[in-house]
Short mmCIF file of C-alpha atoms in Angstrom, two decimals:
data_model
loop_
_atom_site.label_atom_id
_atom_site.label_comp_id
_atom_site.label_asym_id
_atom_site.label_seq_id
_atom_site.Cartn_x
_atom_site.Cartn_y
_atom_site.Cartn_z
CA MET A 1 56.99 31.37 104.55
CA ILE A 2 60.43 32.92 104.07
CA ASP A 3 62.12 31.79 100.70
CA HIS A 4 64.91 33.27 98.26
CA THR A 5 62.82 36.51 97.53
CA HIS A 6 63.70 37.54 101.05
CA ASP A 7 67.50 37.04 100.40
CA ILE A 8 69.45 40.13 101.64
CA ALA A 9 72.01 39.60 99.01
CA ALA A 10 69.47 39.66 96.23
CA SER A 11 69.58 42.43 93.56
CA SER A 12 67.74 43.90 90.57
CA TRP A 13 68.92 45.05 87.11
CA VAL A 14 66.47 47.91 87.56
CA PRO A 15 68.56 51.33 87.98
CA GLY A 16 68.60 52.36 91.63
CA ALA A 17 66.56 49.54 92.94
CA ASP A 18 69.16 48.20 95.14
CA SER A 19 69.71 51.08 97.02
CA HIS A 20 66.12 52.35 97.17
CA ALA A 21 64.89 52.91 100.74
CA ASP A 22 61.28 51.70 100.19
CA PHE A 23 61.26 49.52 97.19
CA PRO A 24 64.28 47.16 96.74
CA ILE A 25 63.46 43.73 95.21
CA GLN A 26 63.06 42.22 98.49
CA ASN A 27 59.74 44.27 98.64
CA LEU A 28 57.68 44.30 95.45
CA PRO A 29 54.40 45.93 96.70
CA LEU A 30 51.30 46.17 94.57
CA GLY A 31 49.26 48.99 93.57
CA VAL A 32 47.16 50.66 90.88
CA PHE A 33 48.49 53.61 88.71
CA ASP A 34 47.42 55.71 85.65
CA PRO A 35 50.41 56.24 83.10
CA GLY A 36 48.47 59.34 81.71
CA SER A 37 45.89 57.46 79.54
CA ASP A 38 43.17 57.83 81.98
CA GLU A 39 43.31 53.90 82.32
CA ALA A 40 44.12 52.17 85.53
CA ARG A 41 46.67 49.18 85.59
CA ILE A 42 48.06 46.97 88.15
CA GLY A 43 51.51 47.52 88.86
CA ALA A 44 54.56 46.70 91.45
CA ALA A 45 57.02 49.25 92.54
CA ILE A 46 60.84 48.56 92.22
CA GLY A 47 63.02 51.37 93.13
CA ASP A 48 61.66 54.61 91.32
CA TRP A 49 59.71 52.51 89.04
CA ILE A 50 56.52 50.79 88.32
CA VAL A 51 56.51 47.86 86.46
CA ASP A 52 53.11 47.22 84.43
CA LEU A 53 51.85 43.71 85.45
CA GLY A 54 49.09 43.82 83.03
CA ALA A 55 51.32 44.42 80.24
CA LEU A 56 53.37 41.45 81.35
CA ALA A 57 50.43 39.00 82.26
CA ALA A 58 51.30 36.42 79.59
CA GLU A 59 54.46 36.01 81.80
CA PHE A 60 52.48 34.68 84.87
CA SER A 61 50.26 31.72 85.32
CA GLN A 62 46.98 31.57 83.28
CA HIS A 63 45.06 31.70 86.55
CA ILE A 64 46.63 34.98 87.83
CA ARG A 65 46.30 36.65 84.17
CA PRO A 66 42.71 37.71 84.41
CA PRO A 67 42.87 39.68 87.77
CA LEU A 68 46.12 41.49 86.38
CA GLY A 69 44.11 42.96 83.38
CA THR A 70 41.44 44.59 86.22
CA ASP A 71 41.73 48.13 87.30
CA THR A 72 41.75 47.30 91.09
CA LEU A 73 43.47 44.72 93.34
CA ASN A 74 40.08 42.92 94.53
CA ALA A 75 40.14 40.25 91.92
CA LEU A 76 43.85 39.43 92.54
CA PHE A 77 43.16 39.37 96.46
CA SER A 78 40.38 37.20 96.04
CA GLN A 79 42.63 34.49 94.73
CA PRO A 80 44.46 31.81 97.29
CA ALA A 81 47.68 33.06 98.79
CA GLU A 82 50.00 30.34 96.81
CA MET A 83 48.59 32.18 93.70
CA ARG A 84 49.99 35.60 94.87
CA ARG A 85 53.06 33.88 96.07
CA ALA A 86 53.60 32.49 92.81
CA LEU A 87 53.21 35.94 91.20
CA ARG A 88 55.76 37.28 93.44
CA HIS A 89 58.24 34.65 92.63
CA ARG A 90 58.06 35.21 88.87
CA LEU A 91 58.09 38.99 89.31
CA PHE A 92 61.07 38.47 91.44
CA ALA A 93 62.70 36.36 88.47
CA LEU A 94 61.79 38.79 85.86
CA LEU A 95 63.28 41.77 87.97
CA SER A 96 66.46 40.03 89.24
CA ASP A 97 67.64 38.17 86.11
CA GLU A 98 69.30 40.37 83.40
CA ALA A 99 68.27 37.90 80.86
CA HIS A 100 64.62 39.31 81.21
CA ARG A 101 65.54 42.92 80.92
CA ASN A 102 64.68 43.44 77.08
CA LEU A 103 61.22 42.00 77.81
CA VAL A 104 60.41 43.88 80.97
CA GLU A 105 62.04 47.40 80.49
CA PRO A 106 59.64 48.47 77.92
CA HIS A 107 56.89 48.29 80.62
CA LEU A 108 58.70 50.30 83.24
CA HIS A 109 57.05 53.61 84.21
CA ARG A 110 58.76 56.37 86.28
CA GLN A 111 56.78 56.73 89.45
CA VAL A 112 57.10 60.51 89.13
CA ASP A 113 55.31 60.26 85.90
CA VAL A 114 52.14 58.45 86.95
CA ARG A 115 49.20 59.07 89.02
CA MET A 116 48.38 56.57 91.75
CA ARG A 117 45.04 55.46 92.50
CA LEU A 118 43.35 53.74 95.49
CA PRO A 119 44.51 50.28 95.16
CA PHE A 120 41.12 48.50 95.88
CA GLN A 121 37.47 49.33 95.64
CA ILE A 122 36.60 49.41 99.30
CA GLY A 123 33.47 47.68 100.14
CA ASP A 124 33.80 48.51 103.95
CA TYR A 125 36.31 50.25 106.19
CA THR A 126 36.64 49.35 110.06
CA ASP A 127 38.80 51.65 112.44
CA PHE A 128 40.04 49.72 115.39
CA TYR A 129 41.69 51.16 118.66
CA VAL A 130 44.23 48.59 119.57
CA GLY A 131 47.21 51.00 120.44
CA ILE A 132 47.09 50.94 123.96
CA HIS A 133 49.24 53.93 124.86
CA HIS A 134 47.02 56.00 122.60
CA ALA A 135 43.85 54.63 124.38
CA THR A 136 45.51 55.31 127.69
CA ASN A 137 46.76 58.80 126.92
CA ILE A 138 43.07 59.88 125.47
CA GLY A 139 41.44 58.34 128.25
CA LYS A 140 43.51 60.32 130.81
CA LEU A 141 42.31 63.53 129.06
CA PHE A 142 38.64 62.68 129.90
CA ARG A 143 38.97 60.16 132.79
CA PRO A 144 42.20 60.78 134.80
CA ASP A 145 41.16 58.20 137.21
CA ASN A 146 40.29 55.48 134.75
CA PRO A 147 41.61 56.06 131.46
CA LEU A 148 40.81 52.42 130.00
CA LEU A 149 37.27 51.31 130.10
CA PRO A 150 36.63 47.68 131.52
CA ASN A 151 36.15 46.16 128.02
CA TYR A 152 39.41 47.29 126.50
CA LYS A 153 41.56 44.52 127.72
CA TYR A 154 38.94 42.02 126.80
CA VAL A 155 37.80 43.41 123.36
CA PRO A 156 39.55 44.64 120.08
CA ILE A 157 37.57 47.76 120.21
CA GLY A 158 36.56 49.25 116.60
CA TYR A 159 33.96 51.23 114.70
CA HIS A 160 32.51 51.00 111.27
CA GLY A 161 34.01 54.02 109.19
CA ARG A 162 33.06 55.67 105.97
CA ALA A 163 34.80 53.76 102.93
CA SER A 164 33.70 56.53 100.49
CA SER A 165 35.83 58.90 101.90
CA VAL A 166 38.96 56.72 101.79
CA ARG A 167 41.56 58.55 99.60
CA VAL A 168 44.94 57.80 98.38
CA SER A 169 48.17 59.70 99.67
CA GLY A 170 48.53 63.36 98.24
CA GLU A 171 44.67 64.19 98.11
CA PRO A 172 44.24 67.64 99.82
CA VAL A 173 42.79 67.64 103.24
CA VAL A 174 39.83 69.98 103.38
CA ARG A 175 39.03 71.51 106.65
CA PRO A 176 35.67 69.88 107.88
CA TRP A 177 32.62 71.77 109.31
CA GLY A 178 30.57 70.56 111.96
CA GLN A 179 28.71 71.12 115.35
CA CYS A 180 31.02 72.12 118.06
CA LYS A 181 30.35 73.33 121.62
CA PRO A 182 33.16 74.70 123.70
CA ILE A 183 33.13 74.17 127.39
CA ASP A 184 31.92 77.93 128.18
CA ALA A 185 28.90 78.04 125.46
CA ALA A 186 25.63 77.50 126.35
CA GLU A 187 24.89 75.87 122.66
CA PRO A 188 26.59 74.48 119.91
CA ALA A 189 27.53 76.33 116.66
CA TYR A 190 28.19 75.04 113.23
CA GLY A 191 31.57 76.15 111.60
CA PRO A 192 35.08 74.93 110.49
CA SER A 193 36.69 72.66 112.87
CA GLN A 194 39.71 74.51 114.92
CA ARG A 195 41.15 71.25 116.23
CA LEU A 196 42.17 69.16 113.30
CA ASP A 197 44.33 66.44 114.09
CA TYR A 198 45.99 63.43 112.30
CA GLU A 199 46.41 59.66 113.53
CA LEU A 200 49.32 57.62 112.86
CA GLU A 201 47.78 54.17 111.85
CA MET A 202 48.51 51.13 109.97
CA GLY A 203 45.91 49.52 107.57
CA VAL A 204 45.15 46.07 107.09
CA TRP A 205 44.02 45.08 103.49
CA ILE A 206 41.61 41.93 103.50
CA ALA A 207 42.30 39.03 101.41
CA GLY A 208 39.81 36.20 100.76
CA GLU A 209 36.17 36.12 101.76
CA ASN A 210 34.23 34.20 104.56
CA GLN A 211 30.60 33.51 104.13
CA LEU A 212 27.96 35.46 106.11
CA GLY A 213 27.47 33.64 109.20
CA ALA A 214 30.87 31.81 109.28
CA PRO A 215 33.40 33.23 111.70
CA VAL A 216 37.11 33.24 110.67
CA PRO A 217 38.86 31.13 113.47
CA ILE A 218 41.91 32.85 115.17
CA ALA A 219 44.34 30.16 113.84
CA ALA A 220 43.05 31.07 110.37
CA ALA A 221 42.83 34.99 110.78
CA ALA A 222 46.60 35.56 109.67
CA ASP A 223 45.63 33.93 105.95
CA ARG A 224 43.05 36.96 105.68
CA ILE A 225 45.99 39.42 105.89
CA GLY A 226 46.50 40.59 102.14
CA GLY A 227 49.07 43.17 103.06
CA LEU A 228 49.61 46.43 104.94
CA CYS A 229 49.80 49.84 104.34
CA LEU A 230 50.10 53.50 106.26
CA LEU A 231 46.77 54.96 107.33
CA ASN A 232 46.18 58.58 108.46
CA ASP A 233 42.39 58.99 109.76
CA TRP A 234 42.07 62.61 110.09
CA SER A 235 40.16 63.71 113.06
CA ALA A 236 38.32 67.01 113.96
CA ARG A 237 38.60 66.79 117.88
CA ASP A 238 36.22 69.56 118.52
CA LEU A 239 33.48 67.95 116.47
CA GLN A 240 34.49 64.56 117.99
CA ALA A 241 34.20 65.90 121.57
CA TRP A 242 30.46 67.05 120.97
CA GLU A 243 29.15 64.31 118.85
CA TYR A 244 30.97 60.82 120.09
CA GLN A 245 28.33 60.00 122.93
CA PRO A 246 26.55 57.54 122.83
CA LEU A 247 27.34 56.14 119.44
CA GLY A 248 30.93 57.20 118.74
CA PRO A 249 32.84 59.57 116.01
CA PHE A 250 30.72 60.44 113.00
CA LEU A 251 31.38 63.67 111.30
CA SER A 252 34.79 64.15 112.96
CA LYS A 253 36.27 61.31 111.10
CA SER A 254 33.98 60.57 107.96
CA PHE A 255 35.31 63.72 106.02
CA LEU A 256 38.73 61.89 104.94
CA THR A 257 40.90 58.88 105.53
CA THR A 258 44.17 58.77 103.74
CA VAL A 259 46.24 55.51 102.93
CA SER A 260 49.64 54.95 101.11
CA SER A 261 49.50 54.15 97.76
CA TRP A 262 51.20 50.81 97.90
CA VAL A 263 50.32 47.57 99.51
CA VAL A 264 53.13 45.59 101.14
CA THR A 265 52.23 42.15 100.69
CA ALA A 266 52.03 39.72 103.74
CA GLU A 267 54.42 37.35 101.54
CA ALA A 268 56.95 40.36 101.58
CA LEU A 269 56.57 40.88 105.43
CA GLU A 270 57.19 37.36 106.34
CA PRO A 271 60.64 37.94 107.73
CA PHE A 272 59.42 40.83 109.81
CA ARG A 273 56.96 38.74 111.90
CA ILE A 274 57.99 39.07 115.38
CA ALA A 275 56.36 37.88 118.88
CA GLN A 276 53.34 39.84 120.36
CA PRO A 277 54.60 41.75 123.30
CA ALA A 278 53.61 39.99 126.66
CA ARG A 279 50.58 41.41 128.45
CA LEU A 280 51.51 43.14 131.75
CA GLU A 281 51.01 40.92 134.98
CA GLY A 282 47.34 40.99 135.97
CA ASP A 283 46.08 41.80 132.53
CA PRO A 284 43.41 39.19 131.55
CA LYS A 285 44.19 36.29 128.93
CA PRO A 286 42.10 36.97 125.74
CA LEU A 287 38.94 34.72 125.65
CA PRO A 288 39.85 31.26 123.56
CA TYR A 289 38.35 32.47 120.43
CA LEU A 290 41.08 35.41 120.29
CA TRP A 291 43.85 33.23 121.61
CA ASP A 292 46.36 31.19 119.45
CA GLU A 293 49.85 30.15 120.37
CA SER A 294 51.26 30.81 116.90
CA ASP A 295 49.61 34.21 116.50
CA GLN A 296 51.40 34.99 119.89
CA GLN A 297 54.78 33.95 118.61
CA ALA A 298 54.53 35.66 115.03
CA GLY A 299 51.53 37.86 115.10
CA ALA A 300 53.28 41.34 115.38
CA PHE A 301 55.43 42.91 112.97
CA ALA A 302 58.83 44.65 113.31
CA ILE A 303 57.96 47.99 111.77
CA THR A 304 58.69 51.24 112.86
CA LEU A 305 56.17 54.29 112.19
CA ALA A 306 57.14 57.80 111.94
CA VAL A 307 55.21 61.18 110.99
CA GLU A 308 56.43 64.64 109.95
CA ILE A 309 55.28 67.97 109.61
CA ARG A 310 56.07 70.72 107.07
CA THR A 311 54.27 74.21 107.58
CA ALA A 312 53.79 76.73 104.82
CA ARG A 313 56.14 79.02 106.57
CA MET A 314 58.72 76.20 106.84
CA ARG A 315 58.35 75.44 102.85
CA GLU A 316 58.68 79.44 102.33
CA ALA A 317 61.92 79.64 104.51
CA GLY A 318 63.37 76.28 102.89
CA LEU A 319 63.16 74.48 106.03
CA ASN A 320 63.17 70.46 106.08
CA ALA A 321 60.09 68.71 107.54
CA HIS A 322 60.06 68.31 111.31
CA ARG A 323 59.90 64.79 112.81
CA LEU A 324 56.73 64.90 114.96
CA SER A 325 56.95 61.24 116.34
CA SER A 326 58.45 57.77 115.91
CA GLY A 327 57.69 54.47 117.58
CA PRO A 328 57.16 50.64 116.79
CA LEU A 329 53.88 49.00 115.52
CA SER A 330 54.36 46.45 118.30
CA ASN A 331 52.79 48.75 120.63
CA MET A 332 49.45 47.43 119.59
CA TYR A 333 47.67 45.55 122.35
CA TRP A 334 45.78 43.32 119.85
CA THR A 335 47.47 41.43 116.77
CA ALA A 336 46.02 42.10 113.45
CA ALA A 337 44.66 38.38 113.36
CA GLN A 338 42.98 38.96 116.73
CA MET A 339 41.19 41.88 115.16
CA ILE A 340 40.18 39.90 112.27
CA ALA A 341 38.82 36.81 114.16
CA HIS A 342 36.78 39.36 116.49
CA HIS A 343 35.53 40.99 113.54
CA THR A 344 33.89 38.01 112.09
CA ALA A 345 33.14 36.29 115.46
CA ASN A 346 29.48 37.46 115.08
CA GLY A 347 29.49 35.86 111.52
CA CYS A 348 30.35 39.45 109.80
CA ASN A 349 31.64 38.70 106.25
CA LEU A 350 34.92 40.30 105.32
CA LYS A 351 35.59 40.58 101.45
CA PRO A 352 38.70 41.28 99.44
CA GLY A 353 39.71 44.87 99.76
CA ASP A 354 37.95 45.60 102.97
CA LEU A 355 40.06 47.80 105.15
CA LEU A 356 40.83 47.70 108.61
CA GLY A 357 42.79 50.39 110.46
CA THR A 358 44.71 49.57 113.72
CA GLY A 359 43.73 52.94 115.35
CA THR A 360 46.53 55.47 116.32
CA ILE A 361 49.88 53.66 117.31
CA SER A 362 51.68 55.58 120.21
CA GLY A 363 54.41 55.00 122.29
CA PRO A 364 54.73 55.59 126.40
CA ASN A 365 56.28 59.04 125.53
CA ARG A 366 55.78 62.23 123.56
CA GLY A 367 58.28 61.58 121.08
CA ALA A 368 56.43 58.46 120.27
CA TYR A 369 52.84 59.95 120.26
CA GLY A 370 50.67 59.17 117.19
CA SER A 371 48.48 62.27 117.35
CA LEU A 372 48.88 66.02 118.18
CA MET A 373 45.90 65.53 120.74
CA GLU A 374 48.66 63.63 122.76
CA ILE A 375 51.76 65.62 121.90
CA ALA A 376 50.08 69.07 122.68
CA ALA A 377 48.19 67.44 125.87
CA GLY A 378 44.68 68.25 124.46
CA GLY A 379 45.96 71.70 123.57
CA THR A 380 47.51 72.74 126.83
CA GLN A 381 51.19 72.19 125.77
CA PRO A 382 52.02 73.58 122.29
CA LEU A 383 54.60 71.91 120.40
CA ALA A 384 57.66 74.08 119.03
CA LEU A 385 58.48 74.10 115.59
CA PRO A 386 61.62 74.83 113.71
CA GLY A 387 61.48 78.82 112.73
CA GLY A 388 59.46 79.88 115.84
CA GLU A 389 56.05 78.51 114.96
CA GLU A 390 53.84 76.49 117.65
CA ARG A 391 51.15 73.86 117.32
CA CYS A 392 48.35 72.32 119.21
CA PHE A 393 46.30 71.22 116.15
CA LEU A 394 47.06 71.49 112.31
CA GLU A 395 46.55 74.86 110.45
CA ASP A 396 46.02 75.36 106.76
CA GLY A 397 48.90 74.92 104.77
CA ASP A 398 50.29 72.23 107.10
CA GLU A 399 51.23 69.19 105.45
CA LEU A 400 51.89 65.71 107.16
CA SER A 401 53.73 62.83 105.79
CA LEU A 402 53.73 59.27 107.54
CA ARG A 403 56.35 56.91 106.92
CA ALA A 404 56.88 53.23 107.90
CA PHE A 405 59.74 50.62 107.41
CA ALA A 406 60.00 47.03 108.30
CA ASP A 407 63.33 46.26 109.48
CA ARG A 408 64.77 43.26 111.24
CA GLU A 409 68.65 42.00 111.61
CA GLY A 410 69.41 39.58 108.85
CA TYR A 411 67.15 40.86 106.04
CA ARG A 412 66.73 43.84 103.65
CA SER A 413 64.59 46.86 105.11
CA ILE A 414 61.47 47.65 103.15
CA GLY A 415 59.11 50.57 103.05
CA PHE A 416 55.86 51.64 102.42
CA GLY A 417 56.32 54.99 100.85
CA PRO A 418 54.64 58.01 102.06
CA CYS A 419 51.17 58.87 103.35
CA SER A 420 50.92 62.40 102.79
CA GLY A 421 48.15 65.14 102.82
CA ARG A 422 48.21 69.00 103.01
CA VAL A 423 45.46 70.96 104.84
CA GLN A 424 43.47 73.59 103.21
CA GLY A 425 40.52 75.43 104.26
#
């Protein structure tokens, strides 16, 4: 539902908010922060500031006040969507009308002065594989004549990840150890990964709950999307190559997944819903439980993803970060609603704060690839960086930063903030 909170001309009295690239008043993403008292608080980003929603709870409806006093977003995202929309509307009024400045201003915190926390207590994490160009590119490295397996265009492929190692942006990336077996080696050996990679993904935060045994119909699945974030599913490609058959990734993925601090809500993203790209001629139509005309017309998002790298040597030389790739989220072969409908098709119960990853989002060319595995063609075509360095995989000291912006003509662009991490040995 597009309303006055999406008006491109809307402005805020908060200094710098109107010109902020990520967090103008049209965004108002939600998150959890620690102002320095070792106490987690629920807040919303506005420009370079955070407004403490718990401190202003009395300004909101009585139904929404208790969740605002908790230390995660789980209780808030268990509320009906209309409750969260009412919260957004009231917050918009408080931050746009100068008359409320004296009330709100004492509860603003500079983002640089606080520590961000994971926004949810994550019960479960599922990583999908819906970026068709990534699936094709990786498939070609292993199966040049048959890159996509027969089920790919029928089933939103996914696997159950490790929720305990999901961390918020800025956490260090400790190089994982595990078993690796080079092609020319007779036996595997245990040691640090030499093929550490990133994966440029979007995260889907689940709102509401379905009972065990009660699938979510595709027509209702969009209502379960509480918001989106950036997600980097760090990957040890050498561990993965040895362990992934027959059950898929294990230690190669479970060591760390990084998410951005802020949850850009489904309500904020309404103007950026676009049609799902049409399937290629000859591709099968999804089975009925995965097909909804409304989802096909507005189930994708006008979001552009990008990733940058800055190595230790680049920092020492004062060089800016180098753009590795950029491309649209619409390169997803399946919509977020289709992911949810399939995830629950067997009766699986998704709960508030569950996290779904889209899988790596790549485009059809090197400039839009979402992982080094693709950019460097499996390690055979090193990427040249400023300052004379080359990369096939990540080295200690490398810092990755993922960014994303929702942008559509007629509406104010909004961002997600960074999703970053620095590799250490």
